[in-house]
Tab-separated table of C-alpha atoms and ligand atoms in Angstrom:
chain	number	residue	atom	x	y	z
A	1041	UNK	CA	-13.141	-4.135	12.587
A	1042	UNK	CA	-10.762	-4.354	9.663
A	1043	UNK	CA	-7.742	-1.525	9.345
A	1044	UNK	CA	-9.026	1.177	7.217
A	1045	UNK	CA	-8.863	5.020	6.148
A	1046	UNK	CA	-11.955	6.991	4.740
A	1047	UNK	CA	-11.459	10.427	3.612
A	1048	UNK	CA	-13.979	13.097	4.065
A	1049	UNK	CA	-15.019	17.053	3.589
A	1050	UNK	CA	-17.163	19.511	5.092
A	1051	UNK	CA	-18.556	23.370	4.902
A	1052	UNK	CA	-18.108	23.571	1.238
A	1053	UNK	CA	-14.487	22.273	0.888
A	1054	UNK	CA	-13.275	24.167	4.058
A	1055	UNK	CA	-12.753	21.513	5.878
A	1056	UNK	CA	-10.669	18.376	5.417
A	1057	UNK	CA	-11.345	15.188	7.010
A	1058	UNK	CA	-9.215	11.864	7.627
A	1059	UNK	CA	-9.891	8.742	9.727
A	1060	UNK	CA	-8.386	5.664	10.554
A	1061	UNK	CA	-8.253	2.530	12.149
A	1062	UNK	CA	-5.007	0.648	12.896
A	1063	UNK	CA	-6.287	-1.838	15.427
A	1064	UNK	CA	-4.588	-4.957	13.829
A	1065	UNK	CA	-1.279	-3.070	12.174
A	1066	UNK	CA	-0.492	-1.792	15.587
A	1067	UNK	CA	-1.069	-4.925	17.198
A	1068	UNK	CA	1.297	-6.356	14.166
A	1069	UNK	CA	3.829	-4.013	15.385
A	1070	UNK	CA	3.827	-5.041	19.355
A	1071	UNK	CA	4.123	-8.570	18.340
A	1072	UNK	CA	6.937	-8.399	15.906
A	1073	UNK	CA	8.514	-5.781	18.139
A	1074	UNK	CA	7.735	-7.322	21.555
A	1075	UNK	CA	6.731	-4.222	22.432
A	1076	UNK	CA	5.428	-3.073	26.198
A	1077	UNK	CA	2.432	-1.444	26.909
A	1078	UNK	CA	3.718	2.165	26.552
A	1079	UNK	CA	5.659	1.538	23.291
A	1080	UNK	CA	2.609	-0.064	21.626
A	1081	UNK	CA	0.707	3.232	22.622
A	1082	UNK	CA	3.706	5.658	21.732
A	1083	UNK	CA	4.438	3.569	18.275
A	1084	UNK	CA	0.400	2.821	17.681
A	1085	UNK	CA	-0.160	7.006	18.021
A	1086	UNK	CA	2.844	7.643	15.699
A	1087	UNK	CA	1.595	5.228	13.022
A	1088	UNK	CA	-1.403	6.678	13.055
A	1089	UNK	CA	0.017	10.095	12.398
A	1090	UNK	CA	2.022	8.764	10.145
A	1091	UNK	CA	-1.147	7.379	7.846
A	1092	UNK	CA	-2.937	10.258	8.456
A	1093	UNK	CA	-0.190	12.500	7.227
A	1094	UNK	CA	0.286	10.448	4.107
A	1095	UNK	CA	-3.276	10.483	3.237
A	1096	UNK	CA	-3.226	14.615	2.644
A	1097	UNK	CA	-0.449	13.438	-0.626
A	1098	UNK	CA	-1.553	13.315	-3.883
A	1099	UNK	CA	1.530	11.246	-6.114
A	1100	UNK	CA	1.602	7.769	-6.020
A	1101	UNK	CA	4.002	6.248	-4.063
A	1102	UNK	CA	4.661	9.305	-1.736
A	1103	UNK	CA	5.728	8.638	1.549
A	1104	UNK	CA	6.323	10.198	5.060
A	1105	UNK	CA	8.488	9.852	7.593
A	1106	UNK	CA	8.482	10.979	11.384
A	1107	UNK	CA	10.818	10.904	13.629
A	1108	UNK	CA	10.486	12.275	17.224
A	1109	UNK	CA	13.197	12.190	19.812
A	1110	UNK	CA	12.299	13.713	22.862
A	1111	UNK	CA	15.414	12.207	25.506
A	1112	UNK	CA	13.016	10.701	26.991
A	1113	UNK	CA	13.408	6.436	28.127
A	1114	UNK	CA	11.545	5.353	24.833
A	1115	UNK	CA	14.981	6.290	23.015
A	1116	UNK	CA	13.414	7.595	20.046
A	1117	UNK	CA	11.044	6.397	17.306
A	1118	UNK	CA	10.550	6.439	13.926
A	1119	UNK	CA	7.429	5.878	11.453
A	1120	UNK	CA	7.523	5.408	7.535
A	1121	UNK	CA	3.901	5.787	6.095
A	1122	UNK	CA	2.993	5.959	2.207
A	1123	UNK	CA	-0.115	7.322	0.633
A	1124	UNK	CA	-1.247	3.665	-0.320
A	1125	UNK	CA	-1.588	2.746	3.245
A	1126	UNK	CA	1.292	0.857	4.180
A	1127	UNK	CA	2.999	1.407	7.452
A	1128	UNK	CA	6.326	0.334	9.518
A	1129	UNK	CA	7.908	1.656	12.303
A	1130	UNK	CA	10.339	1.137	15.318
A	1131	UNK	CA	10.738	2.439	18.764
A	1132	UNK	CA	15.031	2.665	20.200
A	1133	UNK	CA	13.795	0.612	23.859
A	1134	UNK	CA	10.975	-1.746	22.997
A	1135	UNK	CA	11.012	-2.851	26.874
A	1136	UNK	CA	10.062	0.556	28.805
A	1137	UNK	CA	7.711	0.633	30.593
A	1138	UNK	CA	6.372	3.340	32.992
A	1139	UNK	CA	3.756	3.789	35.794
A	1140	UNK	CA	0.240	5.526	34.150
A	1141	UNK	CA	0.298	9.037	34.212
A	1142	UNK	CA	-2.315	11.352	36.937
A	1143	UNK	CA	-4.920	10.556	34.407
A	1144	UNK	CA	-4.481	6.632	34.801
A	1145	UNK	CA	-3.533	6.418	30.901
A	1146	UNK	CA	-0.071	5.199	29.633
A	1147	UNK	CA	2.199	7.986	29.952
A	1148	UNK	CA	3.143	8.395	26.527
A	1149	UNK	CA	4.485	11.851	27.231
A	1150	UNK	CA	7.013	10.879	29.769
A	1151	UNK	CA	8.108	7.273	27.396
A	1152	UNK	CA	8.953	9.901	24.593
A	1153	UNK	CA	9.784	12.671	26.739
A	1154	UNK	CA	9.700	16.548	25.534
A	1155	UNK	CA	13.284	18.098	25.465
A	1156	UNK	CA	13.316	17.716	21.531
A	1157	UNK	CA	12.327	17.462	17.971
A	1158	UNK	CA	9.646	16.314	15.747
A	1159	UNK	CA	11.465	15.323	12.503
A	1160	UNK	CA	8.635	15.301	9.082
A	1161	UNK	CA	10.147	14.064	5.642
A	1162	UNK	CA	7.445	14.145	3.075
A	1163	UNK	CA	9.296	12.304	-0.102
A	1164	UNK	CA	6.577	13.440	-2.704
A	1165	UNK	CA	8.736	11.073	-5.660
A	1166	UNK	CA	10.356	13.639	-7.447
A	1167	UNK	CA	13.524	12.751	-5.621
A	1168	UNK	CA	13.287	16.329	-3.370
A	1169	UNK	CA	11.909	15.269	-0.066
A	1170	UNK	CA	10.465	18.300	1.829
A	1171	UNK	CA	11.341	18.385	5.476
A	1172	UNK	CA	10.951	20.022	8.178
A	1173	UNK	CA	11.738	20.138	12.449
A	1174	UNK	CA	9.523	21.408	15.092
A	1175	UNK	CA	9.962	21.199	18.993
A	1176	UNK	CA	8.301	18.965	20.714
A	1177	UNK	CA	5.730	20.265	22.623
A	1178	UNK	CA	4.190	16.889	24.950
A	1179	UNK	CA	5.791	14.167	23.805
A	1180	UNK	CA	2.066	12.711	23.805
A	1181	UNK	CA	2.282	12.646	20.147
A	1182	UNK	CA	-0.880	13.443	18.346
A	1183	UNK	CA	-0.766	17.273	19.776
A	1184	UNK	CA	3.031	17.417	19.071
A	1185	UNK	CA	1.896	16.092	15.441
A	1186	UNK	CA	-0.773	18.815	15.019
A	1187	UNK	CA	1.540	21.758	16.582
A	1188	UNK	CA	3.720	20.553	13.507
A	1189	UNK	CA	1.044	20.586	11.013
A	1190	UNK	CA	-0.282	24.146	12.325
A	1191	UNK	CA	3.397	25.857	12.581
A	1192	UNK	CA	5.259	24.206	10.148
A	1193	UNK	CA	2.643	23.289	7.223
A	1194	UNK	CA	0.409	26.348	7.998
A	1195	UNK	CA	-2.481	24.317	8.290
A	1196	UNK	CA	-4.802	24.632	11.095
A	1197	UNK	CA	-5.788	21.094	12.152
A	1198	UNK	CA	-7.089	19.442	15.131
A	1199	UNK	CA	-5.716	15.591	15.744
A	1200	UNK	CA	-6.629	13.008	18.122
A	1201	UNK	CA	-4.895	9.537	17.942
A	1202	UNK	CA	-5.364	7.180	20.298
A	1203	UNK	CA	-3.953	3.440	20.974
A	1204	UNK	CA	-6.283	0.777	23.675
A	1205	UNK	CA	-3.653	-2.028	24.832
A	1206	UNK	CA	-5.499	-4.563	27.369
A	1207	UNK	CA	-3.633	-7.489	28.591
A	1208	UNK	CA	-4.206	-9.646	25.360
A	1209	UNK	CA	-2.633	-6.909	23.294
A	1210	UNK	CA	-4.067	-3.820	21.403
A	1211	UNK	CA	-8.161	-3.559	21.663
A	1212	UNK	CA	-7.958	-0.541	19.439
A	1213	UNK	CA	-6.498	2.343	18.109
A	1214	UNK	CA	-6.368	4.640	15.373
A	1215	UNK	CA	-7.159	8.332	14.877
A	1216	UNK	CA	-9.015	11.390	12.970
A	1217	UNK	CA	-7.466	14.431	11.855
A	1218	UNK	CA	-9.864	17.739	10.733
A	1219	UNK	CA	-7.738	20.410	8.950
A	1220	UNK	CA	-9.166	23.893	7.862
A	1221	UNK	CA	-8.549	24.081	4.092
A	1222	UNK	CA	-6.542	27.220	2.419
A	1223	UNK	CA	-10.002	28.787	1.334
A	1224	UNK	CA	-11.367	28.297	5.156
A	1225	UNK	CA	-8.105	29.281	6.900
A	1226	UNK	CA	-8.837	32.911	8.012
A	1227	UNK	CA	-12.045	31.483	9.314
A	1228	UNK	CA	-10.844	31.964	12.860
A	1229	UNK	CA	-13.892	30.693	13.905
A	1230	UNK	CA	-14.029	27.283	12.015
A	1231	UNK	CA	-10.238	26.655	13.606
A	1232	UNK	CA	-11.748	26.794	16.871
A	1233	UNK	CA	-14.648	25.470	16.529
A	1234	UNK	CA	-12.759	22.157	14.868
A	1235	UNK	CA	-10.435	22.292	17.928
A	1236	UNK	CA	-13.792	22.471	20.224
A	1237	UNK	CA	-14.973	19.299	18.737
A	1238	UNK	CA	-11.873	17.422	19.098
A	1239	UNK	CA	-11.575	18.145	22.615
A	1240	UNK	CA	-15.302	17.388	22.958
A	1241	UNK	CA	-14.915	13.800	22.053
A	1242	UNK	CA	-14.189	11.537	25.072
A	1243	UNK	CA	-11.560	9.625	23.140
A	1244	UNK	CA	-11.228	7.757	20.117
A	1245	UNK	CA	-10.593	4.448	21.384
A	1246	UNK	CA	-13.343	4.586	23.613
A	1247	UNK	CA	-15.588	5.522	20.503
A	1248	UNK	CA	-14.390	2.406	18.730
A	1249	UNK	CA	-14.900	0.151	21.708
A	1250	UNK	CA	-18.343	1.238	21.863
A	1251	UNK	CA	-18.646	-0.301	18.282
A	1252	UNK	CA	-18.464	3.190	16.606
A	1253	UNK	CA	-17.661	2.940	13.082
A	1254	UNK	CA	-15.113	5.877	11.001
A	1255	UNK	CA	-18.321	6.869	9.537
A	1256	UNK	CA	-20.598	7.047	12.695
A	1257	UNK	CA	-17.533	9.431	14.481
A	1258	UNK	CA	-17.167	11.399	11.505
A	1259	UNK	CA	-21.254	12.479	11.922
A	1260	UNK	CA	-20.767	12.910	15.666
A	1261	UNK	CA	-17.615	15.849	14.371
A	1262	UNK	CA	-19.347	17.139	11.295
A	1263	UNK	CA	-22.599	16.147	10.547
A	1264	UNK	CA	-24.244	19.543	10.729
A	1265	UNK	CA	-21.518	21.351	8.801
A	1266	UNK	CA	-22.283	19.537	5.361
A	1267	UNK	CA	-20.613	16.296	5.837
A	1268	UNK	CA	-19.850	14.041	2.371
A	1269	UNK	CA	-17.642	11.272	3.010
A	1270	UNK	CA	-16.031	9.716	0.291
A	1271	UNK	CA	-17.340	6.251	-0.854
A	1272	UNK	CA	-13.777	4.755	-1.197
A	1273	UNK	CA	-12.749	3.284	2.025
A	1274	UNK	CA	-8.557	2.413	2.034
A	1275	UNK	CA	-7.197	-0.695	3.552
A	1276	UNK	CA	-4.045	-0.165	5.820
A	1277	UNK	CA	-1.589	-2.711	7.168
A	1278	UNK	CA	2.043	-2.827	8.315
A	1279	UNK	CA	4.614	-3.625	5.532
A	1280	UNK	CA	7.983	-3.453	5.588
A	1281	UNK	CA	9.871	-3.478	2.367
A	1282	UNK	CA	13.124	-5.644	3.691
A	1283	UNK	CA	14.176	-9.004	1.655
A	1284	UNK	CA	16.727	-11.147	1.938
A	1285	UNK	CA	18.372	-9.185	-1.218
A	1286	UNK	CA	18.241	-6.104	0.292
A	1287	UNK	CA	20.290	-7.423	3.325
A	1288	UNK	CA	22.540	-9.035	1.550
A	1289	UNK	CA	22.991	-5.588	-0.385
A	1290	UNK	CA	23.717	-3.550	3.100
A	1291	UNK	CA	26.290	-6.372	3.826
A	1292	UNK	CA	28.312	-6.090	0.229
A	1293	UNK	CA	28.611	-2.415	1.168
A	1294	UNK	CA	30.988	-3.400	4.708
A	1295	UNK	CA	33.685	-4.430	1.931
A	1296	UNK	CA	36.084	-7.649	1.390
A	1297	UNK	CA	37.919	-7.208	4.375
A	1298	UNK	CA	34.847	-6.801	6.611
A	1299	UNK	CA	32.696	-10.345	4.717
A	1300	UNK	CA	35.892	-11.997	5.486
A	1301	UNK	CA	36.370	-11.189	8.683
A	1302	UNK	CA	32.735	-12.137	9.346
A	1303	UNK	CA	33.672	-15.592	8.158
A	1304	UNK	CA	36.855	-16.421	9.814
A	1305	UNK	CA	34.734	-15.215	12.957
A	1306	UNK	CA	30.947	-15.592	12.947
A	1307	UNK	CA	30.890	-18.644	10.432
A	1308	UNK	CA	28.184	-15.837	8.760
A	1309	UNK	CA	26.664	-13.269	9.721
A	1310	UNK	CA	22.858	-12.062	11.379
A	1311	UNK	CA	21.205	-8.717	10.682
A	1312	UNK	CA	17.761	-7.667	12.251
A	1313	UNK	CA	15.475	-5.187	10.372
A	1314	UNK	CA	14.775	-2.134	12.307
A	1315	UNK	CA	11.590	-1.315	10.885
A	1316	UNK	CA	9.960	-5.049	11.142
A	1317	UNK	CA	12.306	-6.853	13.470
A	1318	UNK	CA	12.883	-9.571	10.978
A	1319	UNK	CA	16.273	-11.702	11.470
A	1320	UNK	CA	17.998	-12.339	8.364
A	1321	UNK	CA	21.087	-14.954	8.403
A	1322	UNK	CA	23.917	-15.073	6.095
A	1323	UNK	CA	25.883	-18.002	5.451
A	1324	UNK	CA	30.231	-18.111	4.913
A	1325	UNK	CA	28.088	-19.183	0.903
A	1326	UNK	CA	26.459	-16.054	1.120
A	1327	UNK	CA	29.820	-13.916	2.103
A	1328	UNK	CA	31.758	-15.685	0.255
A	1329	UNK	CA	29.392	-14.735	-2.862
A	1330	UNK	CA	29.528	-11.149	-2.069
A	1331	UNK	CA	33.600	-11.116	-1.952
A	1332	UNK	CA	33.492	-12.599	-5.247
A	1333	UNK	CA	31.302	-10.467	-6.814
A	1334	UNK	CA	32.920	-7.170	-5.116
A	1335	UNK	CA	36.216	-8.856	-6.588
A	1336	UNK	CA	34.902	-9.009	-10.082
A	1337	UNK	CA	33.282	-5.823	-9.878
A	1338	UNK	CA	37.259	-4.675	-8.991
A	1339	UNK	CA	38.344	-6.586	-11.909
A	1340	UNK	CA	36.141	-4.894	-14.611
A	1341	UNK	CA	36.821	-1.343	-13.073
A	1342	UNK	CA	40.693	-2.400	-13.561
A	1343	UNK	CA	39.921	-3.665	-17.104
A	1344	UNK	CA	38.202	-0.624	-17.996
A	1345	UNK	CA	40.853	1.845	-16.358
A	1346	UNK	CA	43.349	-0.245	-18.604
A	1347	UNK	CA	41.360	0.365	-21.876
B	881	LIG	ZN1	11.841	-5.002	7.675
């Protein structure tokens, strides 16, 4: 089944719901990251999030970042999501792996650990990003994700994510998020009723393995509490907005001294993207490039101080 987000409501506008499926994106992701089977699942759940959290924006080009640190041997990991679907992220030690936890699932809780933060930037393109820190409360991800959503963005929500890796690589993964709407949120009721639901489903991969569409688990959730899904279904994939240009631009910023040191020593230089793994190489042409134009750039500030 193709990546993909649908959006839907329920009980008049009370309740919001978002699903999605990032099968192939996360999948992308353990590839280009070489990625073990925990980090997939940590990174897959986290993506997820991350899409589902970018959904709720309403300005194009918005974006959201999470970071979570929890000291745990995953060394971090961050997630960059924007509201038209795109996704990258990164975990700090690609290579971990760990036994399965008592449940026989990959022990995403004790990769990420649970002595420390969830990070949330929501850059809503007016230049002001909004963020905000919560503790951690798992380390499992999705419930650290809705304990965020629920303390720190007052919104009651219930949030499963969910990532499949088999030996071939990811068999599927994705997630569905049902949040209580302003108008609905003294509905004590409705919160735990959403909650009951959640924790009713067996899991969501096992749902899509079963052939379940975003559609079919959205009527399992809601169906008899006014369901209307919205006709436009989203595409989702894993982009990473690094060029050549741009490296080349984080280079000029080391200075002369640096570019030529990187030349007498390295014959050029190599930088890896964080977000995409993608190795970018530099020639002593390219350096040599930037040191002129840094020296010109010198020049006309000199020419213009002398004016
Ligand atoms: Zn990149």
């Amino acid at each position: 089944m193709v990546d993909q987000l649908i959006r839907a409501t329920a009980a008049d506008g009370g309740i919001r719901a978002v699903g999605v499926i990032t099968t192939n994106l996360t999948e992308h992701a353990r590839e280009r990251h070489g990625l073990s089977y925990v980090a997939t699942a940590a990174l897959g759940r986290a993506m997820a999030c991350g899409l589902l959290l970018a959904s709720s924006m309403k300005k194009e080009g918005s974006r959201v970042n999470v970071r979570i640190n929890g000291n745990g041997p995953l060394g971090g990991l961050l997630v960059d999501a924007g509201l038209d679907g795109t996704v990258r992220g990164y975990v700090g030690n690609p290579k971990i792996e760990l036994p399965p936890n008592a449940q026989g699932k990959l022990d995403v809780g004790a990769a990420v650990g649970k002595d420390g933060y969830v990070y949330v930037v929501r850059d809503i393109g007016y230049g002001y990003p909004y963020s905000s820190t919560v503790e951690l409360i798992s380390g499992e991800i999705g419930e650290d994700i809705a304990n965020y959503l629920v303390n720190s963005e007052q919104t009651p929500s219930a949030l499963l994510v969910g990532v499949f890796v088999g030996a071939e690589g990811v068999v599927a993964s994705g997630g569905i998020l049902l949040q209580v709407m302003p108008k609905a949120s003294r509905d004590e009721d409705l919160v735990t009723l959403l909650e009951s639901r959640i924790q009713g489903l067996a899991s969501f991969t096992t749902l899509l393995r079963e052939g379940k569409t975003l559609t079919e688990i959205m009527k399992i959730l809601l169906s008899d509490l006014g369901l209307t899904i919205f006709p436009e279904v989203q595409m989702v994939r894993f982009k990473c907005g690094c060029s050549f240009e741009r490296m080349l631009g984080a280079l000029k910023l080391l200075g002369v001294a640096e570019l030529e040191d990187m030349i007498d020593k390295d014959k050029g230089a190599e930088a890896t993207c964080h977000f995409c793994s993608q190795v970018y190489n530099a020639n002593i042409e390219n350096l040599q490039q930037l040191i002129t134009e840094l020296s010109e750039q010198k020049t006309s500030e000199q020419t213009l101080y002398l004016q």
